[in-house]
PDB file of C-alpha atoms in Angstrom:
ATOM      1  CA  MET E   1      64.860  12.599 -34.886  1.00 93.00           C
ATOM      2  CA  GLN E   2      65.911  11.270 -38.274  1.00 94.00           C
ATOM      3  CA  PRO E   3      65.659  13.660 -41.265  1.00 96.00           C
ATOM      4  CA  LEU E   4      62.329  13.423 -43.083  1.00 97.00           C
ATOM      5  CA  THR E   5      61.402  13.852 -46.711  1.00 96.00           C
ATOM      6  CA  GLU E   6      58.242  15.432 -48.041  1.00 96.00           C
ATOM      7  CA  GLN E   7      56.947  11.956 -48.923  1.00 96.00           C
ATOM      8  CA  ASP E   8      57.657  10.689 -45.380  1.00 96.00           C
ATOM      9  CA  ILE E   9      55.670  13.595 -43.982  1.00 97.00           C
ATOM     10  CA  ARG E  10      52.710  13.274 -46.343  1.00 96.00           C
ATOM     11  CA  THR E  11      52.264   9.540 -45.692  1.00 96.00           C
ATOM     12  CA  SER E  12      52.370   9.957 -41.891  1.00 97.00           C
ATOM     13  CA  PHE E  13      49.096  11.817 -41.233  1.00 97.00           C
ATOM     14  CA  ILE E  14      46.445   9.912 -39.299  1.00 96.00           C
ATOM     15  CA  ASN E  15      43.684  12.527 -39.037  1.00 95.00           C
ATOM     16  CA  CYS E  16      43.465  13.935 -42.579  1.00 92.00           C
ATOM     17  CA  SER E  17      41.843  12.845 -45.796  1.00 92.00           C
ATOM     18  CA  LYS E  18      44.085  12.060 -48.777  1.00 92.00           C
ATOM     19  CA  GLY E  19      42.989  15.333 -50.386  1.00 94.00           C
ATOM     20  CA  GLU E  20      43.893  17.335 -47.281  1.00 93.00           C
ATOM     21  CA  VAL E  21      47.304  15.662 -47.159  1.00 95.00           C
ATOM     22  CA  LYS E  22      47.962  16.569 -50.798  1.00 94.00           C
ATOM     23  CA  ARG E  23      47.111  20.224 -50.133  1.00 93.00           C
ATOM     24  CA  LEU E  24      48.951  20.756 -46.855  1.00 93.00           C
ATOM     25  CA  ALA E  25      52.043  22.969 -46.907  1.00 93.00           C
ATOM     26  CA  VAL E  26      55.194  20.986 -46.120  1.00 95.00           C
ATOM     27  CA  PRO E  27      58.179  23.045 -44.898  1.00 95.00           C
ATOM     28  CA  ARG E  28      60.576  23.971 -47.698  1.00 93.00           C
ATOM     29  CA  ASP E  29      63.595  23.997 -45.368  1.00 94.00           C
ATOM     30  CA  LEU E  30      63.689  20.288 -44.481  1.00 96.00           C
ATOM     31  CA  GLY E  31      67.391  20.107 -45.369  1.00 94.00           C
ATOM     32  CA  GLU E  32      68.186  22.912 -42.919  1.00 95.00           C
ATOM     33  CA  ARG E  33      66.260  21.641 -39.879  1.00 96.00           C
ATOM     34  CA  PRO E  34      68.320  20.757 -36.756  1.00 96.00           C
ATOM     35  CA  TRP E  35      67.174  17.111 -36.880  1.00 97.00           C
ATOM     36  CA  GLY E  36      69.519  15.982 -34.091  1.00 96.00           C
ATOM     37  CA  ASP E  37      67.850  18.438 -31.695  1.00 96.00           C
ATOM     38  CA  LEU E  38      64.243  17.616 -32.629  1.00 97.00           C
ATOM     39  CA  ASP E  39      61.934  15.194 -30.865  1.00 96.00           C
ATOM     40  CA  PHE E  40      59.210  16.010 -33.385  1.00 97.00           C
ATOM     41  CA  LEU E  41      58.818  18.138 -36.481  1.00 97.00           C
ATOM     42  CA  GLY E  42      56.274  20.889 -35.977  1.00 97.00           C
ATOM     43  CA  TRP E  43      55.343  23.788 -38.251  1.00 96.00           C
ATOM     44  CA  ARG E  44      52.653  26.330 -38.975  1.00 93.00           C
ATOM     45  CA  ASP E  45      50.983  26.609 -42.363  1.00 92.00           C
ATOM     46  CA  PRO E  46      52.039  29.962 -43.877  1.00 90.00           C
ATOM     47  CA  GLY E  47      48.936  30.003 -46.082  1.00 89.00           C
ATOM     48  CA  ALA E  48      46.497  29.212 -43.278  1.00 88.00           C
ATOM     49  CA  PRO E  49      47.571  30.940 -40.051  1.00 85.00           C
ATOM     50  CA  ASP E  50      45.165  28.869 -37.932  1.00 90.00           C
ATOM     51  CA  ARG E  51      46.706  25.521 -38.968  1.00 94.00           C
ATOM     52  CA  SER E  52      49.757  23.707 -37.715  1.00 96.00           C
ATOM     53  CA  TYR E  53      51.184  20.231 -38.185  1.00 97.00           C
ATOM     54  CA  LEU E  54      53.235  17.839 -36.133  1.00 97.00           C
ATOM     55  CA  VAL E  55      55.093  14.666 -37.184  1.00 98.00           C
ATOM     56  CA  THR E  56      56.937  12.310 -34.837  1.00 97.00           C
ATOM     57  CA  GLU E  57      58.028   8.709 -34.612  1.00 95.00           C
ATOM     58  CA  ARG E  58      55.933   6.339 -32.500  1.00 92.00           C
ATOM     59  CA  ALA E  59      56.520   2.613 -32.192  1.00 88.00           C
ATOM     60  CA  GLY E  60      58.823   2.565 -35.220  1.00 90.00           C
ATOM     61  CA  ARG E  61      56.528   4.468 -37.580  1.00 94.00           C
ATOM     62  CA  LEU E  62      55.855   8.104 -38.357  1.00 96.00           C
ATOM     63  CA  VAL E  63      52.667   9.693 -37.052  1.00 97.00           C
ATOM     64  CA  GLY E  64      51.490  13.055 -38.350  1.00 97.00           C
ATOM     65  CA  VAL E  65      48.676  15.174 -36.939  1.00 97.00           C
ATOM     66  CA  SER E  66      46.932  18.212 -38.395  1.00 97.00           C
ATOM     67  CA  MET E  67      45.874  20.779 -35.789  1.00 97.00           C
ATOM     68  CA  ARG E  68      43.996  24.069 -35.611  1.00 95.00           C
ATOM     69  CA  PHE E  69      44.251  26.933 -33.159  1.00 91.00           C
ATOM     70  CA  GLN E  70      42.844  30.379 -32.581  1.00 81.00           C
ATOM     71  CA  ALA E  71      44.926  33.512 -32.255  1.00 67.00           C
ATOM     72  CA  ALA E  72      45.609  34.708 -28.715  1.00 57.00           C
ATOM     73  CA  GLN E  73      42.729  36.570 -27.140  1.00 60.00           C
ATOM     74  CA  ARG E  74      44.103  37.073 -23.640  1.00 55.00           C
ATOM     75  CA  GLY E  75      45.541  40.211 -22.121  1.00 55.00           C
ATOM     76  CA  PHE E  76      48.960  41.631 -22.939  1.00 57.00           C
ATOM     77  CA  LEU E  77      50.465  40.709 -19.559  1.00 62.00           C
ATOM     78  CA  HIS E  78      49.029  37.185 -19.498  1.00 75.00           C
ATOM     79  CA  ARG E  79      51.473  34.266 -19.774  1.00 82.00           C
ATOM     80  CA  SER E  80      50.564  30.708 -20.700  1.00 88.00           C
ATOM     81  CA  MET E  81      52.424  27.414 -20.309  1.00 92.00           C
ATOM     82  CA  CYS E  82      52.924  24.744 -22.956  1.00 94.00           C
ATOM     83  CA  SER E  83      51.602  21.386 -21.737  1.00 96.00           C
ATOM     84  CA  LEU E  84      54.351  19.518 -23.617  1.00 97.00           C
ATOM     85  CA  CYS E  85      57.600  21.274 -22.646  1.00 94.00           C
ATOM     86  CA  LEU E  86      56.367  23.443 -19.746  1.00 93.00           C
ATOM     87  CA  THR E  87      57.760  26.635 -21.301  1.00 91.00           C
ATOM     88  CA  THR E  88      55.820  29.808 -20.534  1.00 90.00           C
ATOM     89  CA  HIS E  89      55.223  32.452 -23.182  1.00 88.00           C
ATOM     90  CA  PRO E  90      53.596  35.863 -23.231  1.00 84.00           C
ATOM     91  CA  ARG E  91      50.454  36.525 -25.244  1.00 78.00           C
ATOM     92  CA  GLY E  92      50.245  34.417 -28.399  1.00 82.00           C
ATOM     93  CA  GLY E  93      53.162  32.111 -27.573  1.00 88.00           C
ATOM     94  CA  VAL E  94      50.929  29.254 -26.393  1.00 91.00           C
ATOM     95  CA  ALA E  95      47.612  28.249 -27.908  1.00 92.00           C
ATOM     96  CA  LEU E  96      45.069  25.473 -27.562  1.00 94.00           C
ATOM     97  CA  MET E  97      45.888  23.181 -30.483  1.00 96.00           C
ATOM     98  CA  THR E  98      42.959  20.994 -31.420  1.00 97.00           C
ATOM     99  CA  ALA E  99      43.266  17.906 -33.570  1.00 97.00           C
ATOM    100  CA  ARG E 100      40.428  16.014 -35.182  1.00 96.00           C
ATOM    101  CA  LYS E 101      40.471  12.422 -33.935  1.00 96.00           C
ATOM    102  CA  ALA E 102      41.559   9.722 -36.335  1.00 95.00           C
ATOM    103  CA  GLY E 103      39.049   7.461 -38.057  1.00 92.00           C
ATOM    104  CA  ALA E 104      35.295   7.390 -37.588  1.00 92.00           C
ATOM    105  CA  ALA E 105      35.388   9.537 -34.433  1.00 93.00           C
ATOM    106  CA  GLY E 106      37.092  12.331 -36.365  1.00 92.00           C
ATOM    107  CA  ARG E 107      34.631  12.074 -39.243  1.00 91.00           C
ATOM    108  CA  GLU E 108      31.867  12.560 -36.652  1.00 93.00           C
ATOM    109  CA  GLY E 109      33.543  15.792 -35.548  1.00 92.00           C
ATOM    110  CA  ASN E 110      35.282  14.633 -32.368  1.00 95.00           C
ATOM    111  CA  SER E 111      38.544  16.322 -31.485  1.00 96.00           C
ATOM    112  CA  VAL E 112      41.110  16.610 -28.693  1.00 97.00           C
ATOM    113  CA  GLY E 113      43.315  19.484 -27.671  1.00 96.00           C
ATOM    114  CA  ALA E 114      46.398  20.500 -25.744  1.00 96.00           C
ATOM    115  CA  TYR E 115      48.086  23.809 -24.987  1.00 95.00           C
ATOM    116  CA  MET E 116      51.300  23.971 -27.025  1.00 96.00           C
ATOM    117  CA  CYS E 117      53.943  26.482 -28.044  1.00 94.00           C
ATOM    118  CA  THR E 118      52.517  28.088 -31.191  1.00 93.00           C
ATOM    119  CA  ASP E 119      55.858  27.786 -32.981  1.00 93.00           C
ATOM    120  CA  LEU E 120      56.083  24.088 -31.980  1.00 96.00           C
ATOM    121  CA  ALA E 121      59.752  24.558 -31.030  1.00 95.00           C
ATOM    122  CA  CYS E 122      59.483  22.668 -27.723  1.00 95.00           C
ATOM    123  CA  SER E 123      62.553  20.526 -28.493  1.00 96.00           C
ATOM    124  CA  LEU E 124      64.698  23.612 -29.019  1.00 95.00           C
ATOM    125  CA  TYR E 125      63.435  25.346 -25.873  1.00 93.00           C
ATOM    126  CA  ILE E 126      64.274  22.324 -23.708  1.00 94.00           C
ATOM    127  CA  ARG E 127      67.787  22.098 -25.128  1.00 94.00           C
ATOM    128  CA  GLY E 128      68.384  25.859 -24.851  1.00 90.00           C
ATOM    129  CA  LYS E 129      68.799  26.148 -28.644  1.00 91.00           C
ATOM    130  CA  LYS E 130      66.097  28.767 -29.092  1.00 89.00           C
ATOM    131  CA  ALA E 131      66.248  32.052 -27.206  1.00 79.00           C
ATOM    132  CA  LEU E 132      63.565  32.865 -24.653  1.00 77.00           C
ATOM    133  CA  GLU E 133      62.684  35.779 -22.459  1.00 71.00           C
ATOM    134  CA  ALA E 134      63.914  35.629 -18.887  1.00 65.00           C
ATOM    135  CA  GLY E 135      61.534  33.574 -16.764  1.00 60.00           C
ATOM    136  CA  SER E 136      60.137  31.555 -19.670  1.00 71.00           C
ATOM    137  CA  ARG E 137      61.667  28.301 -18.457  1.00 73.00           C
ATOM    138  CA  PHE E 138      61.598  27.376 -14.801  1.00 76.00           C
ATOM    139  CA  GLU E 139      64.819  26.106 -13.333  1.00 81.00           C
ATOM    140  CA  GLU E 140      64.314  22.396 -12.841  1.00 85.00           C
ATOM    141  CA  SER E 141      66.153  19.667 -11.006  1.00 90.00           C
ATOM    142  CA  LEU E 142      65.557  17.337 -13.975  1.00 93.00           C
ATOM    143  CA  THR E 143      68.345  16.801 -16.485  1.00 94.00           C
ATOM    144  CA  VAL E 144      67.791  17.817 -20.099  1.00 94.00           C
ATOM    145  CA  GLU E 145      67.376  14.138 -20.978  1.00 96.00           C
ATOM    146  CA  GLU E 146      64.674  13.756 -18.308  1.00 96.00           C
ATOM    147  CA  GLN E 147      62.915  16.884 -19.597  1.00 95.00           C
ATOM    148  CA  ILE E 148      63.028  15.454 -23.132  1.00 96.00           C
ATOM    149  CA  GLU E 149      61.554  12.183 -21.845  1.00 97.00           C
ATOM    150  CA  ARG E 150      58.775  14.079 -20.043  1.00 97.00           C
ATOM    151  CA  THR E 151      57.973  16.131 -23.151  1.00 97.00           C
ATOM    152  CA  THR E 152      57.860  13.097 -25.433  1.00 96.00           C
ATOM    153  CA  GLY E 153      55.639  11.372 -22.856  1.00 97.00           C
ATOM    154  CA  HIS E 154      53.206  14.311 -22.892  1.00 97.00           C
ATOM    155  CA  LEU E 155      53.235  14.249 -26.705  1.00 97.00           C
ATOM    156  CA  ALA E 156      52.611  10.495 -26.724  1.00 96.00           C
ATOM    157  CA  ALA E 157      49.598  10.942 -24.422  1.00 97.00           C
ATOM    158  CA  PHE E 158      48.179  13.599 -26.774  1.00 97.00           C
ATOM    159  CA  LEU E 159      48.725  11.370 -29.827  1.00 96.00           C
ATOM    160  CA  ASP E 160      47.066   8.435 -28.027  1.00 95.00           C
ATOM    161  CA  LYS E 161      43.961  10.609 -27.578  1.00 96.00           C
ATOM    162  CA  VAL E 162      44.002  11.543 -31.280  1.00 96.00           C
ATOM    163  CA  HIS E 163      44.359   7.918 -32.319  1.00 91.00           C
ATOM    164  CA  ALA E 164      41.808   6.509 -29.819  1.00 77.00           C
TER     165      ALA E 164
END
């Protein structure tokens, strides 16, 4: 992924009002992000623990999505799997992220959801750049490049549902 500026990020959102975009918390460490290892930029809002954001490139343009999620409510021993990168996490590491649909459907209250890593570090997990507990990633016969392609395909399908 190419490095993004705050302006790039703010102009990319498809499911927020202009006022919401102005108020959302953009990461302060954009210059320190490992852009070469990212397929999308994802972050949680430090001021609103139930909000997260995701920005990626689709068809030559940036697409940003605002999402909400609830804190984990499952048992301590329960593990969940991210539907994007297929990484499993213990309690709280995966949550149902819901995004209001873009346009009129979103204004009517329609939303879509997907189970995602709550830290939105899928790109780093796939590449082995972020440490995980033993057993969090299944050994696969796919190459890292094929896993990246699968993850970006799952993300594209989610974004298509938001934009539809």
